[in-house]
Amino acid sequence: MKINGLFTGEQVISFEIFPPKPDFPLDTVFATLEELKGLNPAFISVTYGAGGSSSARSIEIVDKVKNHYGVEAVAHLTCVGATPDTIDTVLDRLQALGVENILALRGDPPAGDDGFVPPENGFAYAKDLIRHVKGRDCFSIAAAAYPEGHLECRDVDRDIEYLQQKVEQGVDLLITQLFFDNALFYAFMEKIRAKGIACPVSAGIMPVLNASQVKRITSLCGAGIPAKLQRLMEKYGAVPADMEKAGIEYASEQIVDLLAHKVNGVHFYTMNKARQTKEIMGNIAGALRK
Ligand code: FAD
C-alpha cells in the first residue's frame, strides 16, 4: 500500500530502523523486526547508507519488512555518490520487490568530508531526486522536514521555502527530524500550513536512552535540548537504567502531547530497540485510543 493512502484521518504511528554495522549479522535486526511487527506500526522505514554493501543491506531489510513480515515498507534513498542510472538500478530492484514508498533524501556527506558535493551528473538536492522518482509514476514519496531548520540552513523561514520547492515536486508525506521541544514543532506546523504546505506531517521522536548518544546525535542533526531534558540528563545521565527510564517517560509525554494536538503521525526513531519502543507504545496507548 502506498503511504498516501494511510493518512486518511487516524493518527499514524510508524517506526524507523537501520541496518546493523557490516560486522553484525542482519539477523540482529530481523529479531528486532519480529517484535516491532507485533506493535502494528502503519509502516516501517529503513535508512540508507550510500555505497556497496550498505545499500544492499538496506534493500534486503526493506524486502524482509514488506514481504516476510507483511508490514508496509518505506525505503530511504539518498543522492550521495549516485547518478540517475545508479538510482534507477536501486528503484528497479525496489519496484521488483513490490516496494511502493520512497523517502527521498539528499543524504549527509560521507564521514570526514567537509560538505555535500553533488556527484558528477548527480542530484544536488532532495527535490531533484524527488522529481526523478516521481517521473516513474509508481512510488509514493516522503521527504524530510526540519522544525528547527536544517543544520546547513538555520534560518527556518528560508529552509521552509526550500521545503516548499521540495513538496511541489510531488511529496505525499513529510517526516521531521527528531526534536525534543514540541513548541518548536507546533510553531513550524503553523508556518508551513500558512505557506500552503498541506501534505501530512509525521513528527520524528527519538527517546533519550543514554546521555552521550543524544549529545552525539544532536551535534550531528542540530536538534536543541530544552532545559527540562537537560536537567534529566544531568540528574540521571550517569546511571544508564535511570536515564533510560527518564528518557522513555520524556518521549512518552512528548508523544501524548503531540497526539492531543492532532498531529497527523508520529515516526519513532527506534534505534533498533524493540523493548523500549514497546514500553513507549504501552505508555501512549490510552492517548491513541481517544
Ligand atoms: P534537502 O532538502 O536537499 O536540503 C539540504 C540542504 O540544502 C538544506 O540545508 C536546505 O535548506 C538546502 N536547500 C534545499 N533546497 C535548496 C535550494 N534550492 N537552494 C539552496 N539550498 C537549498 N541521511 C542518510 O544518509 N540516510 C538516511 O536514511 C536518512 N534518513 C533520514 C530520515 C529523516 C526522516 C530525516 C529527517 C533525515 C534523514 N537523513 C538520512 C539525513 C538527511 O539526509 C540529511 O539531513 C541531509 O543533510 C539533508 O537531506 P534532505 O533530504 O533534507 O536535503
Short mmCIF file of C-alpha atoms and ligand atoms in Angstrom, two decimals:
data_model
loop_
_atom_site.label_atom_id
_atom_site.label_comp_id
_atom_site.label_asym_id
_atom_site.label_seq_id
_atom_site.Cartn_x
_atom_site.Cartn_y
_atom_site.Cartn_z
CA MET A 1 0.00 0.00 0.00
CA LYS A 2 1.18 3.49 -0.77
CA ILE A 3 1.72 5.78 2.22
CA ASN A 4 -0.50 8.44 0.67
CA GLY A 5 -3.41 6.08 1.42
CA LEU A 6 -2.51 5.75 5.12
CA PHE A 7 -3.22 9.30 6.25
CA THR A 8 -6.97 9.31 5.96
CA GLY A 9 -7.87 10.72 9.38
CA GLU A 10 -6.45 8.36 12.01
CA GLN A 11 -3.15 9.29 13.59
CA VAL A 12 -0.45 7.15 12.02
CA ILE A 13 2.30 5.51 14.10
CA SER A 14 5.39 4.39 12.20
CA PHE A 15 8.92 3.21 13.02
CA GLU A 16 12.40 3.72 11.61
CA ILE A 17 15.10 1.06 11.74
CA PHE A 18 18.63 0.99 10.36
CA PRO A 19 20.86 -1.79 9.01
CA PRO A 20 23.31 -3.12 11.60
CA LYS A 21 27.01 -2.32 11.12
CA PRO A 22 28.67 -4.51 8.45
CA ASP A 23 30.33 -6.74 11.06
CA PHE A 24 26.97 -7.53 12.69
CA PRO A 25 24.69 -10.14 11.12
CA LEU A 26 21.38 -8.99 9.64
CA ASP A 27 19.67 -11.47 11.98
CA THR A 28 20.07 -8.94 14.79
CA VAL A 29 17.69 -6.54 13.04
CA PHE A 30 15.34 -9.33 12.00
CA ALA A 31 14.92 -10.26 15.67
CA THR A 32 14.02 -6.62 16.36
CA LEU A 33 11.57 -6.59 13.45
CA GLU A 34 9.85 -9.67 14.81
CA GLU A 35 8.98 -7.68 17.94
CA LEU A 36 8.23 -4.36 16.22
CA LYS A 37 5.74 -6.07 13.91
CA GLY A 38 3.66 -7.04 16.96
CA LEU A 39 3.20 -3.33 17.75
CA ASN A 40 1.24 -2.87 14.49
CA PRO A 41 3.04 0.13 13.01
CA ALA A 42 1.40 1.59 9.88
CA PHE A 43 4.80 1.35 8.18
CA ILE A 44 8.46 0.77 8.93
CA SER A 45 11.11 2.83 7.16
CA VAL A 46 14.67 1.60 6.63
CA THR A 47 17.59 4.02 6.49
CA TYR A 48 20.01 4.06 3.58
CA GLY A 49 23.75 4.38 3.64
CA ALA A 50 25.20 5.12 0.24
CA GLY A 51 27.54 2.68 -1.43
CA GLY A 52 28.03 -1.06 -1.89
CA SER A 53 27.15 -3.43 0.90
CA SER A 54 25.42 -0.75 2.98
CA SER A 55 22.80 -0.02 0.35
CA ALA A 56 22.40 -3.74 -0.41
CA ARG A 57 21.70 -4.38 3.27
CA SER A 58 19.07 -1.62 3.34
CA ILE A 59 17.29 -3.19 0.38
CA GLU A 60 17.46 -6.66 1.94
CA ILE A 61 15.84 -5.34 5.12
CA VAL A 62 13.15 -3.42 3.20
CA ASP A 63 12.34 -6.67 1.37
CA LYS A 64 12.04 -8.50 4.68
CA VAL A 65 9.78 -5.82 6.21
CA LYS A 66 7.44 -5.86 3.23
CA ASN A 67 7.47 -9.44 2.05
CA HIS A 68 8.26 -11.52 5.12
CA TYR A 69 6.74 -9.52 7.97
CA GLY A 70 3.91 -8.10 5.86
CA VAL A 71 4.40 -4.57 7.20
CA GLU A 72 4.24 -1.63 4.77
CA ALA A 73 7.82 -0.56 3.99
CA VAL A 74 9.36 2.81 3.17
CA ALA A 75 12.83 2.67 1.61
CA HIS A 76 15.09 5.66 2.33
CA LEU A 77 17.17 6.70 -0.67
CA THR A 78 19.86 9.39 -0.95
CA CYS A 79 21.71 11.32 -3.67
CA VAL A 80 25.14 10.62 -2.12
CA GLY A 81 27.57 9.24 -4.71
CA ALA A 82 24.67 8.42 -7.04
CA THR A 83 23.85 9.15 -10.67
CA PRO A 84 20.38 8.89 -12.20
CA ASP A 85 21.43 5.47 -13.58
CA THR A 86 22.56 4.06 -10.23
CA ILE A 87 19.41 5.47 -8.61
CA ASP A 88 17.34 3.73 -11.29
CA THR A 89 19.08 0.44 -10.58
CA VAL A 90 18.02 0.71 -6.92
CA LEU A 91 14.49 1.81 -7.86
CA ASP A 92 14.17 -1.11 -10.32
CA ARG A 93 15.14 -3.52 -7.58
CA LEU A 94 12.70 -1.97 -5.08
CA GLN A 95 9.91 -1.97 -7.65
CA ALA A 96 10.57 -5.65 -8.42
CA LEU A 97 10.26 -6.39 -4.69
CA GLY A 98 6.86 -4.68 -4.61
CA VAL A 99 8.08 -1.72 -2.51
CA GLU A 100 5.81 1.26 -3.15
CA ASN A 101 7.22 4.01 -0.92
CA ILE A 102 10.45 6.01 -1.04
CA LEU A 103 11.77 8.55 1.48
CA ALA A 104 13.81 10.69 -0.91
CA LEU A 105 16.74 12.49 0.72
CA ARG A 106 19.81 14.40 -0.29
CA GLY A 107 21.86 12.49 2.30
CA ASP A 108 24.71 13.60 4.50
CA PRO A 109 28.28 13.87 3.22
CA PRO A 110 30.39 10.79 4.00
CA ALA A 111 32.24 10.99 7.37
CA GLY A 112 35.35 13.14 7.04
CA ASP A 113 34.01 15.20 4.09
CA ASP A 114 33.52 18.95 4.69
CA GLY A 115 30.20 19.34 2.95
CA PHE A 116 27.89 17.71 0.46
CA VAL A 117 29.29 17.76 -3.07
CA PRO A 118 26.83 16.64 -5.74
CA PRO A 119 28.33 13.75 -7.70
CA GLU A 120 29.07 14.36 -11.39
CA ASN A 121 25.74 14.10 -13.25
CA GLY A 122 24.10 13.53 -9.87
CA PHE A 123 21.49 15.41 -7.87
CA ALA A 124 22.29 18.46 -5.73
CA TYR A 125 19.13 18.50 -3.61
CA ALA A 126 16.44 16.10 -2.46
CA LYS A 127 13.96 17.94 -4.70
CA ASP A 128 15.91 16.76 -7.77
CA LEU A 129 15.75 13.16 -6.58
CA ILE A 130 12.02 13.56 -5.82
CA ARG A 131 11.40 14.82 -9.37
CA HIS A 132 13.30 11.81 -10.72
CA VAL A 133 11.43 9.25 -8.58
CA LYS A 134 8.12 10.95 -9.35
CA GLY A 135 8.86 10.55 -13.06
CA ARG A 136 8.50 6.77 -12.69
CA ASP A 137 4.92 7.24 -11.58
CA CYS A 138 4.85 4.18 -9.33
CA PHE A 139 6.08 5.27 -5.89
CA SER A 140 4.54 7.31 -3.13
CA ILE A 141 7.17 9.79 -1.93
CA ALA A 142 8.09 11.04 1.53
CA ALA A 143 10.64 13.75 2.30
CA ALA A 144 12.47 15.15 5.34
CA ALA A 145 11.48 18.32 7.20
CA TYR A 146 13.32 20.24 9.92
CA PRO A 147 11.28 22.01 12.65
CA GLU A 148 14.45 23.82 13.83
CA GLY A 149 15.85 24.38 10.32
CA HIS A 150 18.38 22.08 8.63
CA LEU A 151 21.89 22.16 10.10
CA GLU A 152 23.16 23.91 6.94
CA CYS A 153 20.27 26.41 6.95
CA ARG A 154 19.38 27.61 10.44
CA ASP A 155 17.07 30.28 9.04
CA VAL A 156 13.81 28.33 9.48
CA ASP A 157 11.85 30.58 7.10
CA ARG A 158 14.35 30.10 4.29
CA ASP A 159 14.51 26.36 4.97
CA ILE A 160 10.70 26.28 4.70
CA GLU A 161 10.92 27.99 1.30
CA TYR A 162 13.21 25.17 0.15
CA LEU A 163 10.83 22.67 1.75
CA GLN A 164 8.00 24.13 -0.28
CA GLN A 165 10.02 23.68 -3.50
CA LYS A 166 10.60 20.08 -2.47
CA VAL A 167 6.92 19.43 -1.72
CA GLU A 168 5.92 20.94 -5.07
CA GLN A 169 7.82 18.13 -6.82
CA GLY A 170 5.18 15.68 -5.54
CA VAL A 171 5.70 14.79 -1.88
CA ASP A 172 2.96 12.77 -0.15
CA LEU A 173 4.34 12.84 3.40
CA LEU A 174 6.87 14.83 5.42
CA ILE A 175 8.76 13.17 8.26
CA THR A 176 10.55 15.50 10.63
CA GLN A 177 13.99 15.42 12.09
CA LEU A 178 13.88 14.39 15.75
CA PHE A 179 13.09 17.18 18.18
CA PHE A 180 12.66 17.42 21.94
CA ASP A 181 10.59 20.58 22.24
CA ASN A 182 7.02 20.25 20.96
CA ALA A 183 6.52 24.02 20.98
CA LEU A 184 9.08 24.29 18.14
CA PHE A 185 7.17 21.67 16.16
CA TYR A 186 3.83 23.48 16.63
CA ALA A 187 5.39 26.79 15.51
CA PHE A 188 6.85 25.03 12.46
CA MET A 189 3.49 23.46 11.59
CA GLU A 190 1.79 26.83 11.75
CA LYS A 191 4.38 28.29 9.40
CA ILE A 192 4.25 25.52 6.81
CA ARG A 193 0.44 25.40 6.78
CA ALA A 194 0.38 29.20 6.34
CA LYS A 195 2.69 28.71 3.33
CA GLY A 196 0.22 26.27 1.83
CA ILE A 197 2.16 23.05 2.50
CA ALA A 198 -0.81 20.77 3.02
CA CYS A 199 0.59 17.22 2.98
CA PRO A 200 0.55 15.12 6.18
CA VAL A 201 3.48 15.54 8.58
CA SER A 202 4.79 12.83 10.89
CA ALA A 203 6.65 14.08 13.94
CA GLY A 204 10.01 12.34 14.41
CA ILE A 205 10.57 11.28 18.01
CA MET A 206 13.63 9.64 19.49
CA PRO A 207 13.75 8.63 23.15
CA VAL A 208 16.88 9.62 25.04
CA LEU A 209 18.19 6.24 26.14
CA ASN A 210 21.64 7.37 27.10
CA ALA A 211 23.02 10.85 27.54
CA SER A 212 26.20 10.56 25.46
CA GLN A 213 24.36 9.07 22.47
CA VAL A 214 21.99 12.04 22.47
CA LYS A 215 24.81 14.58 22.65
CA ARG A 216 26.41 12.91 19.61
CA ILE A 217 23.16 12.74 17.63
CA THR A 218 22.09 16.30 18.40
CA SER A 219 25.50 17.61 17.39
CA LEU A 220 25.01 15.84 14.03
CA CYS A 221 21.42 16.95 13.39
CA GLY A 222 21.21 20.25 15.28
CA ALA A 223 18.18 19.47 17.48
CA GLY A 224 18.10 21.63 20.60
CA ILE A 225 17.94 20.16 24.10
CA PRO A 226 15.34 22.01 26.22
CA ALA A 227 16.14 22.85 29.86
CA LYS A 228 13.80 20.16 31.23
CA LEU A 229 15.58 17.41 29.27
CA GLN A 230 18.98 18.89 30.09
CA ARG A 231 18.13 18.63 33.81
CA LEU A 232 17.06 14.99 33.39
CA MET A 233 20.31 14.21 31.61
CA GLU A 234 22.32 15.87 34.39
CA LYS A 235 20.37 14.06 37.10
CA TYR A 236 20.23 10.56 35.57
CA GLY A 237 22.93 10.57 32.86
CA ALA A 238 25.49 8.70 34.96
CA VAL A 239 23.16 5.76 35.71
CA PRO A 240 22.13 4.10 32.42
CA ALA A 241 19.00 2.37 33.76
CA ASP A 242 17.71 5.59 35.35
CA MET A 243 18.49 7.62 32.23
CA GLU A 244 16.63 5.12 30.05
CA LYS A 245 13.58 5.24 32.33
CA ALA A 246 13.56 9.05 32.34
CA GLY A 247 14.11 9.16 28.55
CA ILE A 248 11.20 6.78 27.91
CA GLU A 249 8.94 8.88 30.14
CA TYR A 250 10.01 12.10 28.40
CA ALA A 251 9.38 10.67 24.91
CA SER A 252 6.02 9.22 26.01
CA GLU A 253 4.91 12.62 27.35
CA GLN A 254 6.07 14.29 24.15
CA ILE A 255 4.01 11.86 22.04
CA VAL A 256 0.88 12.09 24.22
CA ASP A 257 1.04 15.88 23.84
CA LEU A 258 1.54 15.62 20.05
CA LEU A 259 -1.43 13.26 19.73
CA ALA A 260 -3.59 15.65 21.77
CA HIS A 261 -2.55 18.39 19.33
CA LYS A 262 -3.89 16.25 16.46
CA VAL A 263 -0.56 15.56 14.80
CA ASN A 264 -1.00 13.53 11.58
CA GLY A 265 1.53 10.93 12.61
CA VAL A 266 4.41 10.05 14.90
CA HIS A 267 7.53 8.43 13.46
CA PHE A 268 9.66 6.66 16.11
CA TYR A 269 13.40 6.62 15.62
CA THR A 270 13.55 3.21 17.30
CA MET A 271 17.35 2.92 17.20
CA ASN A 272 16.52 -0.79 16.64
CA LYS A 273 15.42 -1.02 20.29
CA ALA A 274 12.27 -3.14 20.46
CA ARG A 275 11.80 -3.34 24.24
CA GLN A 276 11.97 0.42 24.74
CA THR A 277 9.68 1.04 21.73
CA LYS A 278 7.20 -1.43 23.22
CA GLU A 279 7.29 0.39 26.54
CA ILE A 280 6.56 3.75 24.91
CA MET A 281 3.74 2.26 22.84
CA GLY A 282 2.25 0.93 26.10
CA ASN A 283 2.52 4.38 27.71
CA ILE A 284 0.76 6.13 24.83
CA ALA A 285 -1.96 3.52 24.18
CA GLY A 286 -4.61 5.49 26.08
CA ALA A 287 -3.89 8.66 24.11
CA LEU A 288 -4.05 6.76 20.82
CA ARG A 289 -7.47 5.31 21.54
CA LYS A 290 -9.09 8.71 22.17
P1 FAD B 1 17.49 18.86 1.04
O1 FAD B 1 16.04 19.03 1.20
O2 FAD B 1 18.05 18.78 -0.33
O3 FAD B 1 18.21 20.03 1.85
C1 FAD B 1 19.61 20.01 2.03
C2 FAD B 1 20.12 21.42 2.34
O4 FAD B 1 20.03 22.21 1.17
C3 FAD B 1 19.31 22.15 3.42
O5 FAD B 1 20.19 22.94 4.17
C4 FAD B 1 18.36 23.03 2.62
O6 FAD B 1 17.99 24.20 3.34
C5 FAD B 1 19.22 23.36 1.41
N1 FAD B 1 18.46 23.58 0.18
C6 FAD B 1 17.41 22.87 -0.28
N2 FAD B 1 16.99 23.36 -1.45
C7 FAD B 1 17.81 24.42 -1.76
C8 FAD B 1 17.90 25.32 -2.85
N3 FAD B 1 17.03 25.27 -3.87
N4 FAD B 1 18.88 26.27 -2.83
C9 FAD B 1 19.76 26.34 -1.78
N5 FAD B 1 19.72 25.50 -0.72
C10 FAD B 1 18.76 24.54 -0.71
N6 FAD B 1 20.52 10.51 5.73
C11 FAD B 1 21.05 9.39 5.16
O7 FAD B 1 22.18 9.43 4.67
N7 FAD B 1 20.34 8.21 5.10
C12 FAD B 1 19.07 8.12 5.60
O8 FAD B 1 18.46 7.05 5.52
C13 FAD B 1 18.48 9.28 6.20
N8 FAD B 1 17.22 9.25 6.68
C14 FAD B 1 16.65 10.40 7.17
C15 FAD B 1 15.30 10.38 7.59
C16 FAD B 1 14.69 11.53 8.06
C17 FAD B 1 13.23 11.49 8.49
C18 FAD B 1 15.44 12.74 8.17
C19 FAD B 1 14.80 13.99 8.74
C20 FAD B 1 16.77 12.77 7.76
C21 FAD B 1 17.38 11.61 7.24
N9 FAD B 1 18.71 11.62 6.79
C22 FAD B 1 19.26 10.48 6.24
C23 FAD B 1 19.53 12.82 6.92
C24 FAD B 1 19.46 13.72 5.66
O9 FAD B 1 19.99 13.03 4.56
C25 FAD B 1 20.26 14.98 5.96
O10 FAD B 1 19.60 15.77 6.90
C26 FAD B 1 20.71 15.78 4.75
O11 FAD B 1 21.73 16.68 5.17
C27 FAD B 1 19.59 16.63 4.11
O12 FAD B 1 18.72 15.85 3.42
P2 FAD B 1 17.37 16.49 2.80
O13 FAD B 1 16.74 15.41 2.03
O14 FAD B 1 16.60 17.17 3.83
O15 FAD B 1 18.04 17.57 1.79
#
